XYZ file of C-alpha atoms in Angstrom:
589
model
C -0.287 16.623 -26.932
C 0.487 15.723 -23.592
C 0.547 12.714 -20.571
C -3.402 12.501 -19.968
C -2.473 10.256 -16.602
C -4.976 7.601 -17.818
C -2.491 5.058 -17.128
C -1.706 6.051 -13.607
C -5.318 6.787 -13.277
C -6.159 2.826 -14.250
C -3.238 0.982 -12.521
C -4.012 3.373 -9.228
C -7.945 1.606 -9.382
C -7.063 -1.548 -9.836
C -4.657 -1.347 -7.645
C -6.638 -0.260 -4.392
C -9.518 -2.628 -5.367
C -7.408 -5.090 -4.454
C -6.087 -4.235 -1.520
C -9.322 -3.100 -0.118
C -10.918 -6.630 -0.398
C -7.515 -8.087 0.921
C -8.245 -5.755 3.746
C -11.835 -6.460 3.857
C -11.790 -10.570 3.945
C -8.756 -9.870 6.130
C -10.624 -8.052 9.128
C -13.720 -10.202 9.040
C -11.248 -12.939 9.347
C -10.332 -11.476 13.522
C -14.179 -10.202 14.104
C -15.647 -13.558 13.588
C -12.509 -14.776 15.380
C -13.721 -13.416 18.235
C -17.203 -13.567 17.695
C -16.410 -17.529 17.552
C -14.760 -17.348 20.951
C -17.165 -15.230 22.892
C -19.915 -17.024 21.742
C -18.836 -20.646 22.538
C -16.030 -21.008 24.671
C -17.163 -18.486 27.339
C -15.869 -15.065 28.869
C -12.667 -16.238 29.918
C -11.130 -17.890 26.763
C -12.545 -14.439 25.325
C -10.529 -12.525 27.563
C -7.376 -14.538 27.049
C -7.931 -13.999 23.242
C -7.740 -10.562 24.173
C -5.026 -10.679 26.179
C -2.825 -12.095 23.628
C -3.843 -9.289 20.744
C -0.303 -6.800 21.957
C 1.916 -10.084 20.254
C -0.419 -10.173 17.937
C -0.275 -6.302 16.843
C 3.725 -6.338 17.746
C 4.039 -9.114 15.440
C 1.964 -6.602 12.569
C 3.546 -4.061 13.031
C 6.299 -5.133 13.229
C 5.745 -6.860 9.447
C 4.307 -3.240 8.338
C 7.360 -1.484 9.391
C 8.906 -4.020 6.687
C 6.559 -4.147 4.302
C 6.151 -0.610 3.459
C 9.713 -0.082 3.719
C 10.684 -2.647 1.216
C 7.328 -2.101 -1.325
C 8.583 1.786 -1.613
C 12.047 0.777 -1.836
C 11.778 -1.575 -4.251
C 9.342 0.630 -6.433
C 11.555 3.080 -6.582
C 14.250 0.819 -7.487
C 11.753 -0.225 -10.446
C 10.534 3.154 -11.269
C 14.261 3.941 -11.746
C 14.764 -0.155 -14.278
C 17.188 -0.916 -11.430
C 15.451 -4.532 -10.728
C 18.722 -6.350 -9.192
C 18.864 -3.896 -6.626
C 15.193 -4.356 -6.352
C 15.539 -8.425 -5.358
C 18.548 -7.291 -3.224
C 16.175 -5.509 -1.560
C 13.485 -8.195 -2.016
C 16.652 -10.728 -0.424
C 17.420 -8.103 2.802
C 13.918 -8.182 3.971
C 12.649 -12.035 3.355
C 16.287 -12.901 5.604
C 15.352 -10.293 8.276
C 11.349 -11.785 8.090
C 13.015 -15.029 8.295
C 15.709 -14.278 11.747
C 12.822 -12.203 13.640
C 10.029 -14.958 13.202
C 12.536 -18.036 14.564
C 12.974 -15.258 17.714
C 9.247 -14.574 18.525
C 8.548 -18.520 18.045
C 11.426 -19.747 20.138
C 10.888 -17.001 22.682
C 7.367 -18.274 23.295
C 8.024 -21.509 22.930
C 10.463 -21.485 25.912
C 8.543 -18.528 28.305
C 5.397 -19.149 27.011
C 4.316 -19.309 30.857
C 5.770 -15.594 31.712
C 4.932 -13.790 28.572
C 1.519 -15.325 29.662
C 2.068 -13.293 33.430
C 3.200 -9.669 31.604
C 0.734 -10.150 28.844
C -2.253 -9.898 32.174
C -2.875 -13.581 33.759
C -1.331 -12.341 36.707
C -2.650 -11.730 40.046
C -6.928 -11.590 40.205
C -6.669 -12.564 36.074
C -4.277 -15.802 37.329
C -6.789 -18.460 36.416
C -6.670 -17.118 32.565
C -3.129 -18.126 32.501
C -3.686 -21.909 31.050
C -5.633 -19.905 28.518
C -3.767 -17.525 27.519
C -0.949 -20.002 27.283
C -2.521 -22.287 25.593
C -3.933 -19.691 23.092
C 0.064 -18.525 22.482
C 1.215 -22.215 21.769
C -0.914 -23.066 18.802
C -0.820 -19.154 17.924
C 3.045 -19.691 17.634
C 3.189 -21.383 14.221
C 0.998 -18.464 12.249
C 4.162 -16.005 13.337
C 6.214 -16.307 10.430
C 2.597 -16.055 8.543
C 1.962 -13.439 9.508
C 5.024 -11.851 9.169
C 6.108 -13.007 5.329
C 1.912 -12.614 4.395
C 1.821 -8.914 4.932
C 4.935 -8.361 3.107
C 4.050 -10.870 0.700
C 0.939 -9.513 0.358
C 2.725 -5.597 -1.599
C 5.613 -6.734 -3.191
C 3.481 -9.252 -5.299
C 1.266 -6.246 -6.353
C 4.772 -5.588 -7.520
C 5.686 -8.552 -9.154
C 2.532 -8.243 -11.223
C 0.747 -10.830 -9.582
C -2.352 -9.191 -6.948
C -4.939 -11.817 -7.421
C -2.721 -14.444 -6.272
C -3.287 -12.089 -2.858
C -6.813 -12.130 -2.816
C -7.534 -16.072 -3.202
C -4.805 -16.947 -0.552
C -6.498 -14.229 2.048
C -10.084 -15.596 1.088
C -9.002 -19.253 1.661
C -7.426 -18.208 5.069
C -10.508 -16.118 6.354
C -12.358 -19.313 5.026
C -10.244 -22.200 6.800
C -9.767 -19.403 10.194
C -13.862 -19.892 10.301
C -14.297 -23.173 9.576
C -11.608 -24.518 12.085
C -12.220 -22.357 15.096
C -16.402 -23.769 14.527
C -15.015 -27.207 13.553
C -12.955 -26.527 17.033
C -15.423 -25.405 19.117
C -18.474 -27.046 17.991
C -16.646 -30.711 17.299
C -13.405 -31.321 18.634
C -13.593 -29.114 21.867
C -10.322 -28.098 21.789
C -10.610 -25.302 23.897
C -7.812 -21.858 23.171
C -5.076 -24.838 21.983
C -7.387 -25.143 19.181
C -8.674 -22.121 18.579
C -5.266 -20.937 17.401
C -3.728 -23.956 15.977
C -6.889 -23.156 13.341
C -5.231 -19.464 12.982
C -1.515 -21.164 11.769
C -3.236 -23.518 9.785
C -5.234 -20.572 8.366
C -2.246 -18.221 8.195
C -0.288 -21.461 6.668
C -2.289 -22.375 4.026
C -1.907 -18.573 2.792
C 1.439 -18.736 2.926
C 1.754 -22.251 0.545
C -0.601 -19.778 -1.567
C 1.883 -17.208 -2.174
C 5.025 -19.576 -2.122
C 3.716 -20.746 -5.452
C 3.520 -17.078 -6.705
C 8.237 -17.876 -7.114
C 7.679 -21.108 -9.231
C 6.884 -18.570 -11.914
C 8.769 -18.126 -14.874
C 9.697 -13.962 -15.064
C 8.943 -13.115 -11.673
C 11.813 -9.847 -10.127
C 11.782 -10.603 -7.043
C 13.765 -13.466 -6.321
C 16.127 -14.479 -2.929
C 19.642 -14.234 -3.119
C 22.125 -13.902 -0.333
C 24.737 -13.058 -2.056
C 25.725 -9.179 -2.124
C 23.098 -8.310 0.607
C 23.762 -5.005 2.400
C 23.073 -3.976 5.784
C 22.309 0.109 3.534
C 19.050 -1.705 2.335
C 17.583 -3.132 5.594
C 17.953 0.646 7.229
C 16.201 1.983 3.718
C 13.683 -0.864 4.725
C 12.975 0.880 8.353
C 13.475 4.444 7.611
C 11.093 4.221 5.163
C 9.137 1.705 6.695
C 9.159 4.565 9.939
C 5.589 5.739 9.804
C 4.389 2.582 10.206
C 5.968 2.197 13.442
C 5.134 6.348 14.392
C 1.414 5.485 13.481
C 1.361 2.101 15.791
C 3.114 3.953 18.832
C -0.023 7.238 18.398
C -2.603 4.679 18.131
C -1.611 3.241 21.286
C -1.154 6.164 23.285
C -3.940 7.742 22.038
C -5.994 4.752 23.354
C -4.670 4.712 26.417
C -5.153 7.797 27.293
C -8.978 7.987 25.304
C -9.752 5.347 27.539
C -8.130 7.214 30.617
C -10.831 10.346 30.050
C -13.298 8.092 29.135
C -13.048 6.170 32.840
C -12.483 10.341 34.891
C -15.757 11.931 32.593
C -18.463 8.890 33.094
C -16.673 6.776 35.992
C -18.099 3.584 34.739
C -17.154 0.595 31.923
C -20.089 1.607 29.787
C -18.099 4.471 27.926
C -14.473 2.260 27.886
C -16.874 -0.050 26.406
C -18.379 2.465 24.435
C -15.044 3.343 23.168
C -14.455 -0.101 21.925
C -16.724 0.162 20.034
C -15.482 2.759 18.071
C -12.496 1.856 17.870
C -13.772 -1.534 16.389
C -15.517 0.662 13.440
C -12.859 2.825 13.396
C -9.984 -0.122 12.433
C -12.313 -2.072 9.951
C -12.836 1.180 7.909
C -9.583 2.413 8.469
C -7.813 -0.304 7.117
C -9.998 0.507 4.366
C -8.911 3.797 3.821
C -5.460 2.808 4.258
C -5.979 0.312 1.314
C -5.908 3.599 -0.291
C -2.808 4.536 1.460
C -1.399 1.714 0.763
C -1.537 1.509 -3.441
C -0.828 5.624 -2.838
C 2.809 4.821 -1.302
C 3.299 1.792 -3.230
C 2.890 4.353 -6.679
C 5.044 6.886 -5.647
C 7.793 4.783 -5.173
C 8.014 3.532 -8.746
C 7.062 7.590 -9.777
C 9.754 8.675 -7.107
C 12.069 6.162 -8.971
C 11.261 7.471 -12.057
C 11.303 11.164 -11.181
C 7.737 11.553 -13.198
C 6.186 15.071 -12.666
C 2.955 14.469 -14.533
C 2.658 10.924 -12.650
C 2.572 12.358 -8.744
C 0.115 15.028 -10.066
C -1.677 12.325 -11.796
C -1.480 10.279 -8.432
C -2.368 12.792 -6.467
C -4.774 13.582 -8.468
C -6.317 10.095 -8.298
C -6.048 8.909 -4.951
C -7.455 12.231 -3.475
C -10.442 11.679 -5.788
C -11.005 8.179 -4.223
C -10.850 8.651 -1.044
C -13.332 11.130 -0.869
C -15.522 9.287 -2.615
C -14.960 5.726 -0.420
C -14.651 8.034 2.590
C -17.695 9.738 2.119
C -19.444 6.535 1.209
C -18.585 4.785 4.182
C -19.364 7.564 6.650
C -22.734 7.973 5.151
C -23.562 3.891 6.205
C -21.959 4.297 9.572
C -23.786 7.709 10.527
C -27.174 5.585 9.115
C -26.329 2.341 10.377
C -24.883 3.522 13.958
C -27.745 2.391 16.049
C -28.208 -0.952 14.509
C -24.140 -1.761 14.392
C -23.447 -1.014 17.731
C -26.691 -2.821 18.857
C -24.460 -5.655 17.583
C -22.184 -5.100 20.505
C -25.101 -5.131 22.653
C -24.236 -7.879 25.027
C -21.133 -6.575 25.939
C -23.075 -4.379 28.243
C -26.319 -3.396 28.201
C -28.758 -0.329 26.870
C -26.139 2.369 27.894
C -22.911 0.925 26.677
C -25.453 0.919 22.564
C -27.089 4.057 23.413
C -23.492 5.983 24.016
C -21.902 4.085 21.349
C -24.818 5.101 18.218
C -23.685 8.665 19.806
C -19.857 8.138 18.897
C -19.943 6.141 15.504
C -22.191 9.535 14.872
C -19.492 12.439 14.963
C -16.659 9.408 14.216
C -18.810 8.895 10.786
C -18.128 12.327 9.871
C -15.042 12.315 10.482
C -13.842 9.129 8.044
C -13.963 11.409 4.725
C -11.461 13.260 5.823
C -9.160 10.605 7.757
C -9.965 9.570 4.079
C -7.356 12.286 2.296
C -5.034 12.612 5.118
C -3.973 9.535 4.669
C -3.423 9.516 0.905
C -0.569 12.469 1.807
C 0.677 10.655 4.789
C 1.297 6.887 2.619
C 2.103 9.952 -0.828
C 4.908 11.442 1.479
C 5.884 7.831 2.973
C 6.389 6.989 -1.225
C 8.027 9.823 -2.173
C 10.589 8.920 0.737
C 9.913 12.721 2.143
C 9.675 11.240 5.908
C 10.618 13.883 8.111
C 6.775 15.199 6.549
C 5.630 11.592 6.753
C 6.257 11.100 10.099
C 5.462 14.599 11.626
C 1.494 14.295 10.203
C 1.243 10.257 11.549
C 1.815 12.032 14.874
C 0.018 15.042 14.649
C -3.253 13.028 12.910
C -3.032 9.661 15.410
C -2.433 11.347 18.318
C -1.691 15.445 19.373
C -4.469 16.332 16.984
C -7.082 13.751 18.792
C -5.921 13.490 22.439
C -5.276 17.469 22.794
C -8.493 18.258 22.228
C -9.902 15.423 24.217
C -7.983 16.808 27.356
C -8.776 20.248 26.986
C -12.880 19.796 26.010
C -13.422 16.869 28.742
C -14.926 18.923 31.572
C -17.709 20.596 29.370
C -18.320 17.727 26.696
C -17.934 14.925 29.160
C -18.160 12.017 26.804
C -18.951 13.925 23.909
C -14.933 15.876 23.735
C -13.904 12.594 23.002
C -16.218 12.238 20.023
C -16.124 15.671 18.958
C -11.926 14.461 19.134
C -11.467 12.466 15.800
C -13.640 15.310 13.586
C -11.014 18.389 15.220
C -8.591 15.472 14.312
C -9.051 14.813 11.205
C -10.511 18.564 10.553
C -6.638 20.368 11.784
C -4.503 17.920 9.868
C -6.100 18.493 6.808
C -5.741 22.369 7.652
C -2.039 21.791 8.010
C -1.940 20.247 5.215
C -3.297 23.084 3.072
C -1.564 25.566 5.569
C 2.642 23.607 4.417
C 1.008 23.620 0.681
C 1.105 26.875 1.128
C 4.206 28.100 2.495
C 6.047 26.013 0.043
C 4.183 27.681 -3.380
C 4.083 31.399 -1.131
C 0.832 31.999 -2.127
C -3.137 29.876 -2.474
C -2.787 26.487 -3.509
C -5.621 25.087 -5.209
C -4.153 23.041 -8.184
C -3.076 19.638 -7.042
C 0.743 19.791 -8.661
C 0.134 22.659 -5.592
C 0.292 19.779 -3.006
C 2.901 17.139 -4.666
C 5.744 17.552 -1.663
C 8.836 17.263 -3.575
C 11.871 16.881 -2.818
C 14.129 19.576 -5.699
C 15.130 19.323 -7.971
C 13.159 16.769 -9.165
C 12.684 14.567 -12.434
C 13.782 16.803 -15.379
C 13.363 20.384 -16.118
C 10.243 20.943 -18.350
C 11.952 22.595 -21.858
C 13.723 19.260 -21.693
C 11.294 16.657 -21.472
C 8.197 16.030 -24.019
C 5.535 13.814 -22.901
C 2.258 12.136 -24.962
C 0.002 9.536 -24.382
C -2.259 7.179 -26.501
C -4.706 5.937 -27.025
C -6.065 4.717 -30.343
C -4.098 3.864 -33.356
C -4.951 7.574 -34.967
C -2.276 9.371 -32.441
C 0.901 7.467 -33.868
C 1.364 9.513 -36.031
C 0.897 13.170 -34.601
C 2.878 12.204 -31.300
C 5.823 11.173 -34.149
C 4.977 14.551 -35.186
C 5.731 16.452 -32.629
C 7.905 14.050 -31.223
C 9.701 14.874 -34.302
C 9.495 18.919 -34.097
C 10.335 18.659 -30.146
C 13.885 17.037 -31.416
C 14.266 19.987 -33.909
C 13.600 22.309 -31.484
C 16.585 21.024 -28.820
C 19.373 20.501 -31.417
C 19.159 17.015 -31.919
C 21.657 15.824 -34.787
C 20.516 14.067 -38.104
C 20.514 10.815 -37.351
C 18.328 11.728 -33.868
C 15.589 13.560 -35.315
C 15.444 10.634 -37.538
C 15.103 7.679 -35.786
C 13.673 9.295 -32.820
C 9.966 10.301 -34.517
C 10.251 6.939 -36.551
C 11.066 4.475 -33.518
C 7.649 5.995 -31.304
C 5.660 5.145 -34.639
C 7.517 1.504 -35.204
C 6.798 1.221 -31.189
C 2.982 3.033 -30.884
C 2.090 1.311 -34.244
C 3.428 -2.172 -32.267
C 1.238 -1.203 -29.647
C -1.719 -0.773 -30.790
C -1.383 -3.273 -33.323
C -1.097 -6.373 -30.749
C -1.775 -4.917 -27.310
C -4.659 -3.224 -28.118
C -6.463 -5.530 -29.656
C -8.792 -6.705 -26.546
C -10.426 -3.506 -26.401
C -9.859 -2.576 -22.454
C -9.120 0.492 -23.280
C -5.407 0.668 -23.097
C -2.666 3.316 -23.224
C 0.397 4.608 -24.685
C 2.536 7.082 -22.397
C 5.858 8.058 -24.050
C 7.975 9.975 -22.806
C 11.540 11.779 -24.542
C 14.542 13.447 -22.144
C 17.104 15.026 -23.496
C 19.783 13.870 -20.907
C 23.331 15.830 -21.255
C 24.794 12.482 -22.628
C 22.698 11.893 -25.595
C 18.410 10.872 -25.268
C 16.707 8.769 -23.897
C 12.600 7.095 -24.330
C 10.385 5.324 -22.721
C 6.856 3.944 -23.323
C 5.133 2.752 -20.283
C 1.865 0.853 -21.520
C -1.185 -0.839 -19.758
C -1.699 -3.732 -22.229
C -0.876 -7.727 -21.899
C 3.306 -8.091 -21.028
C 5.455 -8.111 -23.944
C 9.271 -7.348 -23.801
C 10.795 -6.923 -26.962
C 14.022 -7.530 -25.564
C 13.568 -11.299 -25.245
C 11.418 -11.103 -27.969
C 14.100 -10.541 -30.715
C 16.749 -13.112 -28.749
C 14.021 -15.926 -28.935
C 13.381 -15.317 -32.701
C 16.639 -13.700 -33.746
C 17.466 -16.933 -35.877
C 13.384 -16.630 -37.743
C 12.332 -14.475 -40.544
C 14.108 -11.117 -40.483
C 11.151 -8.975 -41.804
C 8.824 -10.555 -39.245
C 8.423 -7.031 -36.454
C 11.563 -4.992 -38.076
C 9.771 -1.803 -36.203
C 10.505 -4.272 -32.966
C 14.410 -5.710 -34.747
C 15.356 -2.242 -35.798
C 14.897 -0.247 -32.721
C 16.448 -3.232 -30.958
C 19.514 -2.789 -33.360
C 20.177 0.840 -33.798
C 19.192 2.401 -29.748
C 22.836 2.617 -27.807
C 20.864 0.447 -25.120
C 17.321 -0.965 -25.215
C 15.886 -1.667 -21.228
C 12.404 -4.195 -20.880
C 9.899 -4.738 -17.345
C 7.780 -5.333 -16.144
C 6.137 -4.412 -13.064
C 2.550 -3.855 -12.077
C 0.918 -5.477 -14.807
C 2.541 -2.222 -16.853
C 5.386 -2.716 -20.000
C 8.407 -0.677 -19.562
C 9.958 -0.318 -21.999
C 13.309 2.172 -22.081
C 15.432 3.583 -24.948
C 19.172 5.045 -24.850
C 20.409 6.915 -27.848
């Protein structure tokens, strides 16, 4: 009997669906914003929209650092059963976000004219200054929501409320599109109206998110007490890969735009590269959703020091990336001409032909990109930040720019398209070589790619793990646990109680948690520690806190749920935590 990894696999698949759905809804809203501005407000307004993009990217990049950093650190604390420390990290993240949002709003309100000039509304483009300034004025009220939504998107999944994220993003997208159309066709409020429509839609989504904190029994509650700057350092350090990704993307796009201009000597190539970049941003947001899910669960596994869970996570995340990446790659390759044609009005037939060619090359790289992004986010979740940042920079900049510069003389614009494939292939090869060096042999199992910082977890000889998927497996698991205890010189009390706890709690979970027929599992982990025995029960059934149940029913019929009463009464310590819609019960004996 062993841990079959089903709980981690199901958790991953359930989480990744909601994260990808949120990413798609957000990207659709951004694309439609651009289409409505371009079609109804004219090219000058579209240019102003483009000039403001760096400010929005700055806000989202900073939020991304806080969101990914806080998510991983909180997940690690929750995995270790330290909910109080997770709340402290959450509170620090919220405080810093509020300060940054306030500063951004004040600076933009006071200096939006000068900022508009810095963004490019000067010289030959000085006529864009009023449009950029108006759009910034309308958008300024969105920045608190922009920052918080990214962070809530990550943290609410840890707090067991992932569906709220999807609802909020869908409402935001629909309101944004409706507001844009109303402004363009009825109100005629120009770029100020477009910015206000975005602010209103983001604010509505934020309100939906904030309603989460009216619920009972949530983990994350803001408190200004006992805040520590060490937590901020942990957040920023762990989220540094997001900053590295943003910097790499900015540098890469700047260099490759230069390659396009140098080889084609026209704006057609740059426009075609813009189309490919737009498609890349859309498809990569889906693959990044797979990566973010990996990082979140990896943080929890790190806190638990669960090697079996790490292997199960790598297995399901890589397989998911392969399936989704292959599907996206086929779609982009087959429909490359049509996709490029959607942007045809930008620069005519030449741009469409060149962009379609670029999309075919890029399509081949998508599946490789997906696997690479999984490992980048997995190592981030395991807080192996040096590994994460090195691979992030190599993948996002070095391995793409260097081949493009070398090949540009002979291959012209094709050098950029080919570099997509080269970058992802070389990155994946580098990951494989790194695993080979660590193993000192040829890596061919998923367990060879865990990249854990040793020592990690409990030695195999001192732990017992088993998964239960049906009632008939409870008794065999109890017997196997008893044998494990006997083989590790347990006291007579431990040899009696530990198998009994497995039987009582296992049967209780099966009886009350499995009855909905949704294919649940229980992971049981027994550890021989220096100071005694530790048991962990994890299941993906409906939320149930046995410690709270005991307190609520302590004066009622003592014969009801006698198994729970016995465990809580005879154990040295019993702790319960619900995170990511999983019940986690830790018992010390």
